[in-house]
Short mmCIF file of C-alpha atoms in Angstrom, two decimals:
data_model
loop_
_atom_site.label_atom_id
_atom_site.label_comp_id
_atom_site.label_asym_id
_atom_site.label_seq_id
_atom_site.Cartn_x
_atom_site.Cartn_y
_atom_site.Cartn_z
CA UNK K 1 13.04 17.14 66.38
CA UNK K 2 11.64 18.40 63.11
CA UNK K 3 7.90 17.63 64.01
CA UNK K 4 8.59 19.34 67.17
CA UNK K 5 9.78 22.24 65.65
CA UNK K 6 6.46 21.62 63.28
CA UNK K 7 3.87 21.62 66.22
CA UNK K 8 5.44 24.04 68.10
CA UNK K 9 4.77 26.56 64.73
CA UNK K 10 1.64 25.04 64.07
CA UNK K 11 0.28 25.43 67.59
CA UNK K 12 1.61 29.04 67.75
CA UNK K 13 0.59 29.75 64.35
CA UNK K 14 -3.10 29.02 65.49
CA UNK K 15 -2.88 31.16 69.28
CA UNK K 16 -1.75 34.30 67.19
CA UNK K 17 -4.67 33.96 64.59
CA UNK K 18 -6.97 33.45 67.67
CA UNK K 19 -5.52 36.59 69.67
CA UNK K 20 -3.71 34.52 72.18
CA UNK K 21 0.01 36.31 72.24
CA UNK K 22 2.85 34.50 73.98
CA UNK K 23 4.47 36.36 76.79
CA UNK K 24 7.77 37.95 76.30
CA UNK K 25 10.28 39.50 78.54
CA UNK K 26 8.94 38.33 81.91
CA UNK K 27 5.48 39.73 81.16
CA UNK K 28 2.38 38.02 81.87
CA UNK K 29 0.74 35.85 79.07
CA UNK K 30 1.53 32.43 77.42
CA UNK K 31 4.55 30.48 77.66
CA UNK K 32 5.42 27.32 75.43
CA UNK K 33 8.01 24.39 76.86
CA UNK K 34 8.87 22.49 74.06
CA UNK K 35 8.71 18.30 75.13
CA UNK K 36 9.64 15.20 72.92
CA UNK K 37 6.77 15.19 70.72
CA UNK K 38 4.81 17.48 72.41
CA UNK K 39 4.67 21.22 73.72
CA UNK K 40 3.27 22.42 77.69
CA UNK K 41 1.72 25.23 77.23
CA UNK K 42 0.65 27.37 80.35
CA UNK K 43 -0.78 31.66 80.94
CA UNK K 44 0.94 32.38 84.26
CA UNK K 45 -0.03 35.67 85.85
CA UNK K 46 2.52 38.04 87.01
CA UNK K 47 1.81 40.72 89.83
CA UNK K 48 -0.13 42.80 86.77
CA UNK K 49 -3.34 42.41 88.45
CA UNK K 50 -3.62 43.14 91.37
CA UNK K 51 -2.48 46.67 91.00
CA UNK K 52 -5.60 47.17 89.05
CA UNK K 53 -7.92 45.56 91.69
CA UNK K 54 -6.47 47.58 94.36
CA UNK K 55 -6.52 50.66 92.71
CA UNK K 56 -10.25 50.60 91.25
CA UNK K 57 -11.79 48.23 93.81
CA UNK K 58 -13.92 49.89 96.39
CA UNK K 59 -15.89 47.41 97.29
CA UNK K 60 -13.94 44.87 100.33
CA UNK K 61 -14.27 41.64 98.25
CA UNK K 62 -13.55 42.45 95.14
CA UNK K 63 -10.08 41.33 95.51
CA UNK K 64 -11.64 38.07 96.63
CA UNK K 65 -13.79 37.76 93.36
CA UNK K 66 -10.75 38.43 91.38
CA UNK K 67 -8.34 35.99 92.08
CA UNK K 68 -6.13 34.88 89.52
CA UNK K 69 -6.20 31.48 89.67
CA UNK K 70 -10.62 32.32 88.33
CA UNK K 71 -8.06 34.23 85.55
CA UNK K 72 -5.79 31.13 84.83
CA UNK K 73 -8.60 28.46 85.01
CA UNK K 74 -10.93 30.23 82.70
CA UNK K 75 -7.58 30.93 79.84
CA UNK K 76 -6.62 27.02 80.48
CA UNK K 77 -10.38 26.69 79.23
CA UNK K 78 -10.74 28.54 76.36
CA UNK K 79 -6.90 27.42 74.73
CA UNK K 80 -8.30 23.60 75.70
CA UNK K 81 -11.55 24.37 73.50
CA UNK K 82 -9.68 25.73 70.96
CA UNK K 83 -6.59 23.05 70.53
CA UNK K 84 -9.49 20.84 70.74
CA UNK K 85 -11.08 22.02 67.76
CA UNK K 86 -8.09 22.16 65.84
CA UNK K 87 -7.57 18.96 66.28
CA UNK K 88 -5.24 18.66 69.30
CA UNK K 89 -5.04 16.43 72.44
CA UNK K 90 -4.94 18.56 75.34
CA UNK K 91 -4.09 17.22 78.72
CA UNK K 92 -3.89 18.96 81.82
CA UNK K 93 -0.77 18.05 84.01
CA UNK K 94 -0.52 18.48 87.41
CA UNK K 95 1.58 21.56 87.95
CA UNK K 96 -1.04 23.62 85.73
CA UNK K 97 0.65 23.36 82.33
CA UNK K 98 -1.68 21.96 79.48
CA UNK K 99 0.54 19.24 77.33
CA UNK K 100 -0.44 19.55 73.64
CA UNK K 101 -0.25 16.33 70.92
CA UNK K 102 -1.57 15.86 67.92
CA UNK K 103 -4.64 13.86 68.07
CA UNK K 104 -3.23 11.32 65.45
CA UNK K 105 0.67 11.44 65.63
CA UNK K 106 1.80 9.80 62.55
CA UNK K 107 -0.39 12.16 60.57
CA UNK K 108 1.22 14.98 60.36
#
């Protein structure tokens, strides 16, 4: 429970320093799910965007260009790249969250 409770502060520790802010109150961003020695990590998109596209898209497909999933899939990349080279195992589970270990376990 303790290491846990230590990656989940490491791991949080390094998305603030990066710029990457965890969502709170229902907003869009970041959410962690803590796991038995290990933490899902996941940027789900709330309705924020679209507004936006609709309001200052003229052109027909820009909604089309600007789906969110582009949004979630290019996020999932750049927190994989950077977990990665903080030493992290990243692995990308099926329902879109990102599972987070520590490349060697028992060295922590």
């Amino acid at each position: 429970m303790d290491r846990d409770l230590e990656l989940i502060g490491e791991v949080r520790h390094l998305l603030d320093a990066e710029g990457f802010g965890l969502a709170e109150n229902g907003q869009e961003g970041l959410f962690l799910r803590a796991e038995p020695d290990a933490l899902l990590l996941r940027w789900q998109p709330r309705e924020l965007l679209r507004p936006v596209v609709q309001a200052h898209g003229a052109a027909a497909d820009l909604e089309s260009r600007t789906e969110l999933a582009g949004f979630q899939a290019a996020i999932h990349i750049a927190l994989t790249t950077l977990l990665r080279s903080a030493g992290y195992e990243i692995t990308e589970q099926d329902d879109g969250w990102l599972r987070v270990t520590r490349l060697f376990p028992d060295a922590a």
